CHARMM-style PDB file with segment names, atoms N, HN, CA, C and O in Angstrom:
ATOM      1  N   UNK     1      12.077  16.758   0.144  1.00  0.00      PROA
ATOM      2  CA  UNK     1      12.878  16.686  -1.071  1.00  0.00      PROA
ATOM      3  C   UNK     1      12.043  17.086  -2.284  1.00  0.00      PROA
ATOM      4  O   UNK     1      10.813  17.100  -2.229  1.00  0.00      PROA
ATOM      5  N   UNK     2      12.717  17.405  -3.357  1.00  0.00      PROA
ATOM      6  HN  UNK     2      13.715  17.393  -3.401  1.00  0.00      PROA
ATOM      7  CA  UNK     2      12.017  17.843  -4.575  1.00  0.00      PROA
ATOM      8  C   UNK     2      11.168  16.720  -5.154  1.00  0.00      PROA
ATOM      9  O   UNK     2      10.059  16.969  -5.625  1.00  0.00      PROA
ATOM     10  N   UNK     3      11.671  15.484  -5.128  1.00  0.00      PROA
ATOM     11  HN  UNK     3      12.572  15.282  -4.746  1.00  0.00      PROA
ATOM     12  CA  UNK     3      10.908  14.384  -5.711  1.00  0.00      PROA
ATOM     13  C   UNK     3       9.647  14.099  -4.892  1.00  0.00      PROA
ATOM     14  O   UNK     3       8.611  13.750  -5.457  1.00  0.00      PROA
ATOM     15  N   UNK     4       9.725  14.245  -3.566  1.00  0.00      PROA
ATOM     16  HN  UNK     4      10.567  14.529  -3.107  1.00  0.00      PROA
ATOM     17  CA  UNK     4       8.539  14.059  -2.738  1.00  0.00      PROA
ATOM     18  C   UNK     4       7.515  15.151  -3.029  1.00  0.00      PROA
ATOM     19  O   UNK     4       6.319  14.872  -3.111  1.00  0.00      PROA
ATOM     20  N   UNK     5       7.972  16.381  -3.184  1.00  0.00      PROA
ATOM     21  HN  UNK     5       8.944  16.607  -3.117  1.00  0.00      PROA
ATOM     22  CA  UNK     5       7.058  17.477  -3.510  1.00  0.00      PROA
ATOM     23  C   UNK     5       6.390  17.244  -4.862  1.00  0.00      PROA
ATOM     24  O   UNK     5       5.201  17.515  -5.027  1.00  0.00      PROA
ATOM     25  N   UNK     6       7.151  16.745  -5.817  1.00  0.00      PROA
ATOM     26  HN  UNK     6       8.117  16.524  -5.683  1.00  0.00      PROA
ATOM     27  CA  UNK     6       6.592  16.451  -7.137  1.00  0.00      PROA
ATOM     28  C   UNK     6       5.543  15.342  -7.022  1.00  0.00      PROA
ATOM     29  O   UNK     6       4.470  15.430  -7.619  1.00  0.00      PROA
ATOM     30  N   UNK     7       5.862  14.301  -6.251  1.00  0.00      PROA
ATOM     31  HN  UNK     7       6.733  14.230  -5.766  1.00  0.00      PROA
ATOM     32  CA  UNK     7       4.935  13.191  -6.069  1.00  0.00      PROA
ATOM     33  C   UNK     7       3.659  13.687  -5.405  1.00  0.00      PROA
ATOM     34  O   UNK     7       2.561  13.290  -5.797  1.00  0.00      PROA
ATOM     35  N   UNK     8       3.795  14.560  -4.394  1.00  0.00      PROA
ATOM     36  HN  UNK     8       4.687  14.882  -4.076  1.00  0.00      PROA
ATOM     37  CA  UNK     8       2.625  15.115  -3.707  1.00  0.00      PROA
ATOM     38  C   UNK     8       1.743  15.892  -4.672  1.00  0.00      PROA
ATOM     39  O   UNK     8       0.517  15.799  -4.610  1.00  0.00      PROA
ATOM     40  N   UNK     9       2.360  16.657  -5.564  1.00  0.00      PROA
ATOM     41  HN  UNK     9       3.356  16.733  -5.615  1.00  0.00      PROA
ATOM     42  CA  UNK     9       1.566  17.452  -6.500  1.00  0.00      PROA
ATOM     43  C   UNK     9       0.843  16.572  -7.514  1.00  0.00      PROA
ATOM     44  O   UNK     9      -0.208  16.957  -8.027  1.00  0.00      PROA
ATOM     45  N   UNK    10       1.385  15.407  -7.807  1.00  0.00      PROA
ATOM     46  HN  UNK    10       2.239  15.094  -7.390  1.00  0.00      PROA
ATOM     47  CA  UNK    10       0.743  14.494  -8.750  1.00  0.00      PROA
ATOM     48  C   UNK    10      -0.358  13.668  -8.089  1.00  0.00      PROA
ATOM     49  O   UNK    10      -1.211  13.113  -8.781  1.00  0.00      PROA
ATOM     50  N   UNK    11      -0.349  13.582  -6.756  1.00  0.00      PROA
ATOM     51  HN  UNK    11       0.345  14.033  -6.194  1.00  0.00      PROA
ATOM     52  CA  UNK    11      -1.326  12.791  -6.006  1.00  0.00      PROA
ATOM     53  C   UNK    11      -1.920  13.647  -4.892  1.00  0.00      PROA
ATOM     54  O   UNK    11      -1.689  13.371  -3.715  1.00  0.00      PROA
ATOM     55  N   UNK    12      -2.678  14.677  -5.244  1.00  0.00      PROA
ATOM     56  HN  UNK    12      -2.866  14.901  -6.200  1.00  0.00      PROA
ATOM     57  CA  UNK    12      -3.179  15.615  -4.242  1.00  0.00      PROA
ATOM     58  C   UNK    12      -4.324  15.093  -3.386  1.00  0.00      PROA
ATOM     59  O   UNK    12      -4.766  15.796  -2.477  1.00  0.00      PROA
ATOM     60  N   UNK    13      -4.816  13.898  -3.641  1.00  0.00      PROA
ATOM     61  HN  UNK    13      -4.458  13.327  -4.380  1.00  0.00      PROA
ATOM     62  CA  UNK    13      -6.021  13.419  -2.956  1.00  0.00      PROA
ATOM     63  C   UNK    13      -5.735  12.608  -1.695  1.00  0.00      PROA
ATOM     64  O   UNK    13      -6.553  11.768  -1.320  1.00  0.00      PROA
ATOM     65  N   UNK    14      -4.603  12.831  -1.029  1.00  0.00      PROA
ATOM     66  HN  UNK    14      -3.938  13.514  -1.334  1.00  0.00      PROA
ATOM     67  CA  UNK    14      -4.348  12.173   0.243  1.00  0.00      PROA
ATOM     68  C   UNK    14      -3.495  10.924   0.167  1.00  0.00      PROA
ATOM     69  O   UNK    14      -3.254  10.285   1.192  1.00  0.00      PROA
ATOM     70  N   UNK    15      -3.036  10.560  -1.003  1.00  0.00      PROA
ATOM     71  HN  UNK    15      -3.231  11.079  -1.836  1.00  0.00      PROA
ATOM     72  CA  UNK    15      -2.222   9.356  -1.112  1.00  0.00      PROA
ATOM     73  C   UNK    15      -0.802   9.542  -0.584  1.00  0.00      PROA
ATOM     74  O   UNK    15      -0.021   8.590  -0.567  1.00  0.00      PROA
ATOM     75  N   UNK    16      -0.457  10.756  -0.152  1.00  0.00      PROA
ATOM     76  HN  UNK    16      -1.091  11.530  -0.166  1.00  0.00      PROA
ATOM     77  CA  UNK    16       0.886  11.022   0.352  1.00  0.00      PROA
ATOM     78  C   UNK    16       1.207  10.143   1.555  1.00  0.00      PROA
ATOM     79  O   UNK    16       2.358   9.748   1.741  1.00  0.00      PROA
ATOM     80  N   UNK    17       0.205   9.832   2.370  1.00  0.00      PROA
ATOM     81  HN  UNK    17      -0.730  10.152   2.219  1.00  0.00      PROA
ATOM     82  CA  UNK    17       0.467   9.011   3.551  1.00  0.00      PROA
ATOM     83  C   UNK    17       0.913   7.601   3.191  1.00  0.00      PROA
ATOM     84  O   UNK    17       1.456   6.888   4.035  1.00  0.00      PROA
ATOM     85  N   UNK    18       0.689   7.194   1.950  1.00  0.00      PROA
ATOM     86  HN  UNK    18       0.248   7.773   1.264  1.00  0.00      PROA
ATOM     87  CA  UNK    18       1.142   5.874   1.517  1.00  0.00      PROA
ATOM     88  C   UNK    18       2.636   5.838   1.187  1.00  0.00      PROA
ATOM     89  O   UNK    18       3.179   4.770   0.905  1.00  0.00      PROA
ATOM     90  N   UNK    19       3.296   6.983   1.218  1.00  0.00      PROA
ATOM     91  HN  UNK    19       2.854   7.851   1.447  1.00  0.00      PROA
ATOM     92  CA  UNK    19       4.706   7.059   0.844  1.00  0.00      PROA
ATOM     93  C   UNK    19       5.560   6.068   1.636  1.00  0.00      PROA
ATOM     94  O   UNK    19       6.512   5.501   1.098  1.00  0.00      PROA
ATOM     95  N   UNK    20       5.227   5.860   2.899  1.00  0.00      PROA
ATOM     96  HN  UNK    20       4.454   6.320   3.336  1.00  0.00      PROA
ATOM     97  CA  UNK    20       6.003   4.963   3.758  1.00  0.00      PROA
ATOM     98  C   UNK    20       5.943   3.517   3.287  1.00  0.00      PROA
ATOM     99  O   UNK    20       6.832   2.731   3.615  1.00  0.00      PROA
ATOM    100  N   UNK    21       4.943   3.158   2.546  1.00  0.00      PROA
ATOM    101  HN  UNK    21       4.221   3.797   2.280  1.00  0.00      PROA
ATOM    102  CA  UNK    21       4.847   1.795   2.025  1.00  0.00      PROA
ATOM    103  C   UNK    21       5.864   1.530   0.914  1.00  0.00      PROA
ATOM    104  O   UNK    21       6.070   0.380   0.525  1.00  0.00      PROA
ATOM    105  N   UNK    22       6.495   2.581   0.405  1.00  0.00      PROA
ATOM    106  HN  UNK    22       6.327   3.515   0.720  1.00  0.00      PROA
ATOM    107  CA  UNK    22       7.514   2.414  -0.630  1.00  0.00      PROA
ATOM    108  C   UNK    22       6.961   1.815  -1.910  1.00  0.00      PROA
ATOM    109  O   UNK    22       6.065   2.378  -2.539  1.00  0.00      PROA
ATOM    110  N   UNK    23       7.493   0.692  -2.277  1.00  0.00      PROA
ATOM    111  HN  UNK    23       8.221   0.234  -1.765  1.00  0.00      PROA
ATOM    112  CA  UNK    23       7.118   0.037  -3.525  1.00  0.00      PROA
ATOM    113  C   UNK    23       5.621  -0.251  -3.572  1.00  0.00      PROA
ATOM    114  O   UNK    23       4.965   0.011  -4.581  1.00  0.00      PROA
ATOM    115  N   UNK    24       5.091  -0.782  -2.497  1.00  0.00      PROA
ATOM    116  HN  UNK    24       5.623  -0.994  -1.677  1.00  0.00      PROA
ATOM    117  CA  UNK    24       3.667  -1.103  -2.481  1.00  0.00      PROA
ATOM    118  C   UNK    24       2.817   0.147  -2.631  1.00  0.00      PROA
ATOM    119  O   UNK    24       1.770   0.114  -3.277  1.00  0.00      PROA
ATOM    120  N   UNK    25       3.254   1.234  -2.046  1.00  0.00      PROA
ATOM    121  HN  UNK    25       4.105   1.261  -1.521  1.00  0.00      PROA
ATOM    122  CA  UNK    25       2.517   2.492  -2.183  1.00  0.00      PROA
ATOM    123  C   UNK    25       2.463   2.924  -3.640  1.00  0.00      PROA
ATOM    124  O   UNK    25       1.428   3.378  -4.130  1.00  0.00      PROA
ATOM    125  N   UNK    26       3.582   2.779  -4.319  1.00  0.00      PROA
ATOM    126  HN  UNK    26       4.422   2.411  -3.922  1.00  0.00      PROA
ATOM    127  CA  UNK    26       3.593   3.155  -5.732  1.00  0.00      PROA
ATOM    128  C   UNK    26       2.589   2.304  -6.508  1.00  0.00      PROA
ATOM    129  O   UNK    26       1.824   2.820  -7.323  1.00  0.00      PROA
ATOM    130  N   UNK    27       2.599   1.008  -6.249  1.00  0.00      PROA
ATOM    131  HN  UNK    27       3.220   0.588  -5.587  1.00  0.00      PROA
ATOM    132  CA  UNK    27       1.667   0.119  -6.943  1.00  0.00      PROA
ATOM    133  C   UNK    27       0.217   0.492  -6.618  1.00  0.00      PROA
ATOM    134  O   UNK    27      -0.627   0.539  -7.514  1.00  0.00      PROA
ATOM    135  N   UNK    28      -0.071   0.756  -5.345  1.00  0.00      PROA
ATOM    136  HN  UNK    28       0.615   0.718  -4.618  1.00  0.00      PROA
ATOM    137  CA  UNK    28      -1.432   1.112  -4.951  1.00  0.00      PROA
ATOM    138  C   UNK    28      -1.873   2.434  -5.553  1.00  0.00      PROA
ATOM    139  O   UNK    28      -3.050   2.619  -5.862  1.00  0.00      PROA
ATOM    140  N   UNK    29      -0.927   3.355  -5.719  1.00  0.00      PROA
ATOM    141  HN  UNK    29       0.029   3.204  -5.468  1.00  0.00      PROA
ATOM    142  CA  UNK    29      -1.303   4.661  -6.263  1.00  0.00      PROA
ATOM    143  C   UNK    29      -1.799   4.560  -7.699  1.00  0.00      PROA
ATOM    144  O   UNK    29      -2.478   5.463  -8.186  1.00  0.00      PROA
ATOM    145  N   UNK    30      -1.469   3.476  -8.372  1.00  0.00      PROA
ATOM    146  HN  UNK    30      -0.917   2.742  -7.976  1.00  0.00      PROA
ATOM    147  CA  UNK    30      -1.953   3.268  -9.737  1.00  0.00      PROA
ATOM    148  C   UNK    30      -3.298   2.549  -9.761  1.00  0.00      PROA
ATOM    149  O   UNK    30      -3.885   2.350 -10.825  1.00  0.00      PROA
ATOM    150  N   UNK    31      -3.785   2.160  -8.573  1.00  0.00      PROA
ATOM    151  HN  UNK    31      -3.308   2.322  -7.709  1.00  0.00      PROA
ATOM    152  CA  UNK    31      -5.042   1.404  -8.460  1.00  0.00      PROA
ATOM    153  C   UNK    31      -6.087   2.197  -7.695  1.00  0.00      PROA
ATOM    154  O   UNK    31      -6.846   1.614  -6.920  1.00  0.00      PROA
ATOM    155  N   UNK    32      -6.150   3.499  -7.887  1.00  0.00      PROA
ATOM    156  HN  UNK    32      -5.533   3.973  -8.516  1.00  0.00      PROA
ATOM    157  CA  UNK    32      -7.013   4.351  -7.077  1.00  0.00      PROA
ATOM    158  C   UNK    32      -8.481   3.935  -7.103  1.00  0.00      PROA
ATOM    159  O   UNK    32      -9.146   3.984  -6.068  1.00  0.00      PROA
ATOM    160  N   UNK    33      -8.992   3.536  -8.235  1.00  0.00      PROA
ATOM    161  HN  UNK    33      -8.452   3.496  -9.076  1.00  0.00      PROA
ATOM    162  CA  UNK    33     -10.412   3.163  -8.294  1.00  0.00      PROA
ATOM    163  C   UNK    33     -10.666   1.880  -7.499  1.00  0.00      PROA
ATOM    164  O   UNK    33     -11.722   1.740  -6.882  1.00  0.00      PROA
ATOM    165  N   UNK    34      -9.728   0.958  -7.506  1.00  0.00      PROA
ATOM    166  HN  UNK    34      -8.870   1.072  -8.007  1.00  0.00      PROA
ATOM    167  CA  UNK    34      -9.890  -0.288  -6.751  1.00  0.00      PROA
ATOM    168  C   UNK    34      -9.867  -0.038  -5.255  1.00  0.00      PROA
ATOM    169  O   UNK    34     -10.505  -0.769  -4.496  1.00  0.00      PROA
ATOM    170  N   UNK    35      -9.138   0.990  -4.815  1.00  0.00      PROA
ATOM    171  HN  UNK    35      -8.620   1.584  -5.431  1.00  0.00      PROA
ATOM    172  CA  UNK    35      -9.028   1.280  -3.385  1.00  0.00      PROA
ATOM    173  C   UNK    35     -10.330   1.761  -2.770  1.00  0.00      PROA
ATOM    174  O   UNK    35     -10.444   1.817  -1.546  1.00  0.00      PROA
ATOM    175  N   UNK    36     -11.304   2.106  -3.578  1.00  0.00      PROA
ATOM    176  HN  UNK    36     -11.212   2.060  -4.573  1.00  0.00      PROA
ATOM    177  CA  UNK    36     -12.601   2.546  -3.056  1.00  0.00      PROA
ATOM    178  C   UNK    36     -13.533   1.372  -2.796  1.00  0.00      PROA
ATOM    179  O   UNK    36     -14.624   1.562  -2.258  1.00  0.00      PROA
ATOM    180  N   UNK    37     -13.123   0.161  -3.168  1.00  0.00      PROA
ATOM    181  HN  UNK    37     -12.237   0.007  -3.605  1.00  0.00      PROA
ATOM    182  CA  UNK    37     -13.965  -1.029  -3.000  1.00  0.00      PROA
ATOM    183  C   UNK    37     -13.552  -1.788  -1.743  1.00  0.00      PROA
ATOM    184  O   UNK    37     -12.458  -2.351  -1.705  1.00  0.00      PROA
ATOM    185  N   UNK    38     -14.403  -1.819  -0.706  1.00  0.00      PROA
ATOM    186  HN  UNK    38     -15.292  -1.361  -0.736  1.00  0.00      PROA
ATOM    187  CA  UNK    38     -14.082  -2.627   0.470  1.00  0.00      PROA
ATOM    188  C   UNK    38     -13.850  -4.080   0.064  1.00  0.00      PROA
ATOM    189  O   UNK    38     -14.575  -4.617  -0.774  1.00  0.00      PROA
ATOM    190  N   UNK    39     -12.877  -4.690   0.635  1.00  0.00      PROA
ATOM    191  HN  UNK    39     -12.288  -4.254   1.316  1.00  0.00      PROA
ATOM    192  CA  UNK    39     -12.561  -6.073   0.306  1.00  0.00      PROA
ATOM    193  C   UNK    39     -11.475  -6.214  -0.743  1.00  0.00      PROA
ATOM    194  O   UNK    39     -10.974  -7.316  -0.964  1.00  0.00      PROA
ATOM    195  N   UNK    40     -11.099  -5.113  -1.397  1.00  0.00      PROA
ATOM    196  HN  UNK    40     -11.506  -4.218  -1.218  1.00  0.00      PROA
ATOM    197  CA  UNK    40     -10.010  -5.172  -2.374  1.00  0.00      PROA
ATOM    198  C   UNK    40      -8.735  -5.614  -1.664  1.00  0.00      PROA
ATOM    199  O   UNK    40      -8.453  -5.152  -0.558  1.00  0.00      PROA
ATOM    200  N   UNK    41      -7.967  -6.496  -2.281  1.00  0.00      PROA
ATOM    201  HN  UNK    41      -8.196  -6.871  -3.179  1.00  0.00      PROA
ATOM    202  CA  UNK    41      -6.681  -6.896  -1.711  1.00  0.00      PROA
ATOM    203  C   UNK    41      -5.633  -6.975  -2.810  1.00  0.00      PROA
ATOM    204  O   UNK    41      -5.942  -7.149  -3.989  1.00  0.00      PROA
ATOM    205  N   UNK    42      -4.386  -6.840  -2.383  1.00  0.00      PROA
ATOM    206  HN  UNK    42      -4.135  -6.699  -1.426  1.00  0.00      PROA
ATOM    207  CA  UNK    42      -3.255  -6.827  -3.305  1.00  0.00      PROA
ATOM    208  C   UNK    42      -2.094  -7.550  -2.626  1.00  0.00      PROA
ATOM    209  O   UNK    42      -1.737  -7.227  -1.493  1.00  0.00      PROA
ATOM    210  N   UNK    43      -1.510  -8.518  -3.310  1.00  0.00      PROA
ATOM    211  HN  UNK    43      -1.800  -8.780  -4.230  1.00  0.00      PROA
ATOM    212  CA  UNK    43      -0.356  -9.238  -2.779  1.00  0.00      PROA
ATOM    213  C   UNK    43       0.879  -8.393  -3.046  1.00  0.00      PROA
ATOM    214  O   UNK    43       1.463  -8.463  -4.127  1.00  0.00      PROA
ATOM    215  N   UNK    44       1.271  -7.604  -2.075  1.00  0.00      PROA
ATOM    216  HN  UNK    44       0.797  -7.547  -1.197  1.00  0.00      PROA
ATOM    217  CA  UNK    44       2.385  -6.683  -2.227  1.00  0.00      PROA
ATOM    218  C   UNK    44       3.705  -7.265  -1.768  1.00  0.00      PROA
ATOM    219  O   UNK    44       3.782  -8.408  -1.320  1.00  0.00      PROA
ATOM    220  N   UNK    45       4.736  -6.455  -1.889  1.00  0.00      PROA
ATOM    221  HN  UNK    45       4.673  -5.526  -2.253  1.00  0.00      PROA
ATOM    222  CA  UNK    45       6.073  -6.868  -1.469  1.00  0.00      PROA
ATOM    223  C   UNK    45       6.184  -6.952   0.045  1.00  0.00      PROA
ATOM    224  O   UNK    45       7.060  -7.649   0.558  1.00  0.00      PROA
ATOM    225  N   UNK    46       5.309  -6.251   0.776  1.00  0.00      PROA
ATOM    226  HN  UNK    46       4.597  -5.685   0.359  1.00  0.00      PROA
ATOM    227  CA  UNK    46       5.383  -6.212   2.234  1.00  0.00      PROA
ATOM    228  C   UNK    46       4.279  -7.031   2.896  1.00  0.00      PROA
ATOM    229  O   UNK    46       4.111  -6.958   4.113  1.00  0.00      PROA
ATOM    230  N   UNK    47       3.541  -7.791   2.140  1.00  0.00      PROA
ATOM    231  HN  UNK    47       3.678  -7.851   1.151  1.00  0.00      PROA
ATOM    232  CA  UNK    47       2.444  -8.590   2.666  1.00  0.00      PROA
ATOM    233  C   UNK    47       1.191  -8.355   1.854  1.00  0.00      PROA
ATOM    234  O   UNK    47       1.229  -7.728   0.796  1.00  0.00      PROA
ATOM    235  N   UNK    48       0.080  -8.862   2.359  1.00  0.00      PROA
ATOM    236  HN  UNK    48       0.049  -9.372   3.219  1.00  0.00      PROA
ATOM    237  CA  UNK    48      -1.200  -8.662   1.687  1.00  0.00      PROA
ATOM    238  C   UNK    48      -1.807  -7.354   2.179  1.00  0.00      PROA
ATOM    239  O   UNK    48      -2.050  -7.180   3.373  1.00  0.00      PROA
ATOM    240  N   UNK    49      -2.044  -6.457   1.264  1.00  0.00      PROA
ATOM    241  HN  UNK    49      -1.846  -6.598   0.294  1.00  0.00      PROA
ATOM    242  CA  UNK    49      -2.660  -5.175   1.585  1.00  0.00      PROA
ATOM    243  C   UNK    49      -4.133  -5.267   1.222  1.00  0.00      PROA
ATOM    244  O   UNK    49      -4.487  -5.758   0.150  1.00  0.00      PROA
ATOM    245  N   UNK    50      -4.992  -4.792   2.121  1.00  0.00      PROA
ATOM    246  HN  UNK    50      -4.705  -4.393   2.991  1.00  0.00      PROA
ATOM    247  CA  UNK    50      -6.422  -4.863   1.849  1.00  0.00      PROA
ATOM    248  C   UNK    50      -7.131  -3.624   2.377  1.00  0.00      PROA
ATOM    249  O   UNK    50      -6.612  -2.917   3.241  1.00  0.00      PROA
ATOM    250  N   UNK    51      -8.317  -3.371   1.850  1.00  0.00      PROA
ATOM    251  HN  UNK    51      -8.739  -3.944   1.148  1.00  0.00      PROA
ATOM    252  CA  UNK    51      -9.120  -2.204   2.193  1.00  0.00      PROA
ATOM    253  C   UNK    51     -10.307  -2.659   3.037  1.00  0.00      PROA
ATOM    254  O   UNK    51     -11.003  -3.612   2.688  1.00  0.00      PROA
ATOM    255  N   UNK    52     -10.528  -1.957   4.166  1.00  0.00      PROA
ATOM    256  HN  UNK    52      -9.962  -1.183   4.450  1.00  0.00      PROA
ATOM    257  CA  UNK    52     -11.670  -2.295   5.017  1.00  0.00      PROA
ATOM    258  C   UNK    52     -12.904  -1.479   4.620  1.00  0.00      PROA
ATOM    259  O   UNK    52     -12.877  -0.750   3.628  1.00  0.00      PROA
ATOM    260  N   UNK    53     -13.972  -1.602   5.391  1.00  0.00      PROA
ATOM    261  HN  UNK    53     -13.994  -2.193   6.196  1.00  0.00      PROA
ATOM    262  CA  UNK    53     -15.234  -0.914   5.078  1.00  0.00      PROA
ATOM    263  C   UNK    53     -15.141   0.601   5.167  1.00  0.00      PROA
ATOM    264  O   UNK    53     -15.956   1.304   4.570  1.00  0.00      PROA
ATOM    265  N   UNK    54     -14.151   1.122   5.909  1.00  0.00      PROA
ATOM    266  HN  UNK    54     -13.489   0.551   6.393  1.00  0.00      PROA
ATOM    267  CA  UNK    54     -13.947   2.564   6.015  1.00  0.00      PROA
ATOM    268  C   UNK    54     -12.918   3.064   5.009  1.00  0.00      PROA
ATOM    269  O   UNK    54     -12.440   4.194   5.106  1.00  0.00      PROA
ATOM    270  N   UNK    55     -12.581   2.210   4.041  1.00  0.00      PROA
ATOM    271  HN  UNK    55     -12.970   1.292   3.962  1.00  0.00      PROA
ATOM    272  CA  UNK    55     -11.613   2.506   2.983  1.00  0.00      PROA
ATOM    273  C   UNK    55     -10.222   2.818   3.546  1.00  0.00      PROA
ATOM    274  O   UNK    55      -9.489   3.634   2.988  1.00  0.00      PROA
ATOM    275  N   UNK    56      -9.870   2.166   4.645  1.00  0.00      PROA
ATOM    276  HN  UNK    56     -10.466   1.503   5.098  1.00  0.00      PROA
ATOM    277  CA  UNK    56      -8.527   2.272   5.195  1.00  0.00      PROA
ATOM    278  C   UNK    56      -7.733   1.056   4.747  1.00  0.00      PROA
ATOM    279  O   UNK    56      -8.264  -0.051   4.666  1.00  0.00      PROA
ATOM    280  N   UNK    57      -6.471   1.273   4.460  1.00  0.00      PROA
ATOM    281  HN  UNK    57      -6.040   2.173   4.526  1.00  0.00      PROA
ATOM    282  CA  UNK    57      -5.610   0.196   3.979  1.00  0.00      PROA
ATOM    283  C   UNK    57      -4.912  -0.455   5.166  1.00  0.00      PROA
ATOM    284  O   UNK    57      -4.383   0.227   6.045  1.00  0.00      PROA
ATOM    285  N   UNK    58      -4.919  -1.772   5.177  1.00  0.00      PROA
ATOM    286  HN  UNK    58      -5.348  -2.326   4.463  1.00  0.00      PROA
ATOM    287  CA  UNK    58      -4.253  -2.561   6.216  1.00  0.00      PROA
ATOM    288  C   UNK    58      -3.282  -3.526   5.541  1.00  0.00      PROA
ATOM    289  O   UNK    58      -3.397  -3.828   4.353  1.00  0.00      PROA
ATOM    290  N   UNK    59      -2.335  -3.993   6.327  1.00  0.00      PROA
ATOM    291  HN  UNK    59      -2.242  -3.747   7.292  1.00  0.00      PROA
ATOM    292  CA  UNK    59      -1.354  -4.940   5.793  1.00  0.00      PROA
ATOM    293  C   UNK    59      -1.328  -6.171   6.685  1.00  0.00      PROA
ATOM    294  O   UNK    59      -1.197  -6.063   7.905  1.00  0.00      PROA
ATOM    295  N   UNK    60      -1.454  -7.333   6.075  1.00  0.00      PROA
ATOM    296  HN  UNK    60      -1.560  -7.421   5.084  1.00  0.00      PROA
ATOM    297  CA  UNK    60      -1.327  -8.605   6.779  1.00  0.00      PROA
ATOM    298  C   UNK    60       0.023  -9.179   6.382  1.00  0.00      PROA
ATOM    299  O   UNK    60       0.250  -9.509   5.218  1.00  0.00      PROA
ATOM    300  N   UNK    61       0.912  -9.294   7.352  1.00  0.00      PROA
ATOM    301  HN  UNK    61       0.728  -9.026   8.297  1.00  0.00      PROA
ATOM    302  CA  UNK    61       2.253  -9.771   7.073  1.00  0.00      PROA
ATOM    303  C   UNK    61       2.257 -11.286   6.870  1.00  0.00      PROA
ATOM    304  O   UNK    61       1.476 -12.013   7.484  1.00  0.00      PROA
ATOM    305  N   UNK    62       3.136 -11.736   6.011  1.00  0.00      PROA
ATOM    306  HN  UNK    62       3.770 -11.146   5.512  1.00  0.00      PROA
ATOM    307  CA  UNK    62       3.297 -13.168   5.774  1.00  0.00      PROA
ATOM    308  C   UNK    62       4.137 -13.772   6.894  1.00  0.00      PROA
ATOM    309  O   UNK    62       5.051 -13.130   7.411  1.00  0.00      PROA
ATOM    310  N   UNK    63       3.828 -14.989   7.256  1.00  0.00      PROA
ATOM    311  HN  UNK    63       3.085 -15.511   6.836  1.00  0.00      PROA
ATOM    312  CA  UNK    63       4.608 -15.691   8.265  1.00  0.00      PROA
ATOM    313  C   UNK    63       5.888 -16.213   7.643  1.00  0.00      PROA
ATOM    314  O   UNK    63       5.917 -16.581   6.469  1.00  0.00      PROA
ATOM    315  N   UNK    64       6.927 -16.241   8.424  1.00  0.00      PROA
ATOM    316  HN  UNK    64       6.904 -15.942   9.378  1.00  0.00      PROA
ATOM    317  CA  UNK    64       8.197 -16.807   7.973  1.00  0.00      PROA
ATOM    318  C   UNK    64       8.529 -18.036   8.804  1.00  0.00      PROA
ATOM    319  O   UNK    64       8.044 -18.188   9.925  1.00  0.00      PROA
ATOM    320  N   UNK    65       9.346 -18.898   8.255  1.00  0.00      PROA
ATOM    321  HN  UNK    65       9.739 -18.775   7.344  1.00  0.00      PROA
ATOM    322  CA  UNK    65       9.774 -20.101   8.958  1.00  0.00      PROA
ATOM    323  C   UNK    65      11.290 -20.132   8.988  1.00  0.00      PROA
ATOM    324  O   UNK    65      11.946 -19.981   7.958  1.00  0.00      PROA
ATOM    325  N   UNK    66      11.844 -20.331  10.184  1.00  0.00      PROA
ATOM    326  HN  UNK    66      11.311 -20.453  11.021  1.00  0.00      PROA
ATOM    327  CA  UNK    66      13.292 -20.466  10.323  1.00  0.00      PROA
ATOM    328  C   UNK    66      13.608 -21.939  10.478  1.00  0.00      PROA
ATOM    329  O   UNK    66      12.984 -22.626  11.286  1.00  0.00      PROA
ATOM    330  N   UNK    67      14.569 -22.433   9.714  1.00  0.00      PROA
ATOM    331  HN  UNK    67      15.077 -21.875   9.057  1.00  0.00      PROA
ATOM    332  CA  UNK    67      14.982 -23.823   9.774  1.00  0.00      PROA
ATOM    333  C   UNK    67      16.496 -23.835   9.918  1.00  0.00      PROA
ATOM    334  O   UNK    67      17.222 -23.461   8.997  1.00  0.00      PROA
ATOM    335  N   UNK    68      16.969 -24.275  11.100  1.00  0.00      PROA
ATOM    336  HN  UNK    68      16.379 -24.578  11.848  1.00  0.00      PROA
ATOM    337  CA  UNK    68      18.406 -24.278  11.393  1.00  0.00      PROA
ATOM    338  C   UNK    68      19.042 -22.909  11.183  1.00  0.00      PROA
ATOM    339  O   UNK    68      20.125 -22.795  10.609  1.00  0.00      PROA
ATOM    340  N   UNK    69      18.358 -21.882  11.654  1.00  0.00      PROA
ATOM    341  HN  UNK    69      17.478 -21.975  12.120  1.00  0.00      PROA
ATOM    342  CA  UNK    69      18.883 -20.524  11.569  1.00  0.00      PROA
ATOM    343  C   UNK    69      18.696 -19.865  10.212  1.00  0.00      PROA
ATOM    344  O   UNK    69      19.142 -18.733  10.025  1.00  0.00      PROA
ATOM    345  N   UNK    70      18.071 -20.514   9.283  1.00  0.00      PROA
ATOM    346  HN  UNK    70      17.709 -21.433   9.435  1.00  0.00      PROA
ATOM    347  CA  UNK    70      17.843 -19.928   7.970  1.00  0.00      PROA
ATOM    348  C   UNK    70      16.371 -19.638   7.769  1.00  0.00      PROA
ATOM    349  OT1 UNK    70      15.979 -19.139   6.714  1.00  0.00      PROA
TER     350      UNK     70
END
């Protein structure tokens, strides 16, 4: 799509793969300098996102509790 192409041109340094994260990807794309620091973490909409020693982003999902079907 045109908007994806525009986004790619604004983030030419490989952040395109974060597109699948949706909202969290957008937030992370504004924190590029922080993403270079191993141990950086961010409480995102999809869980806790953190950077490992190889500067790869991982997501730790939050646990949910069901009580009487809710």
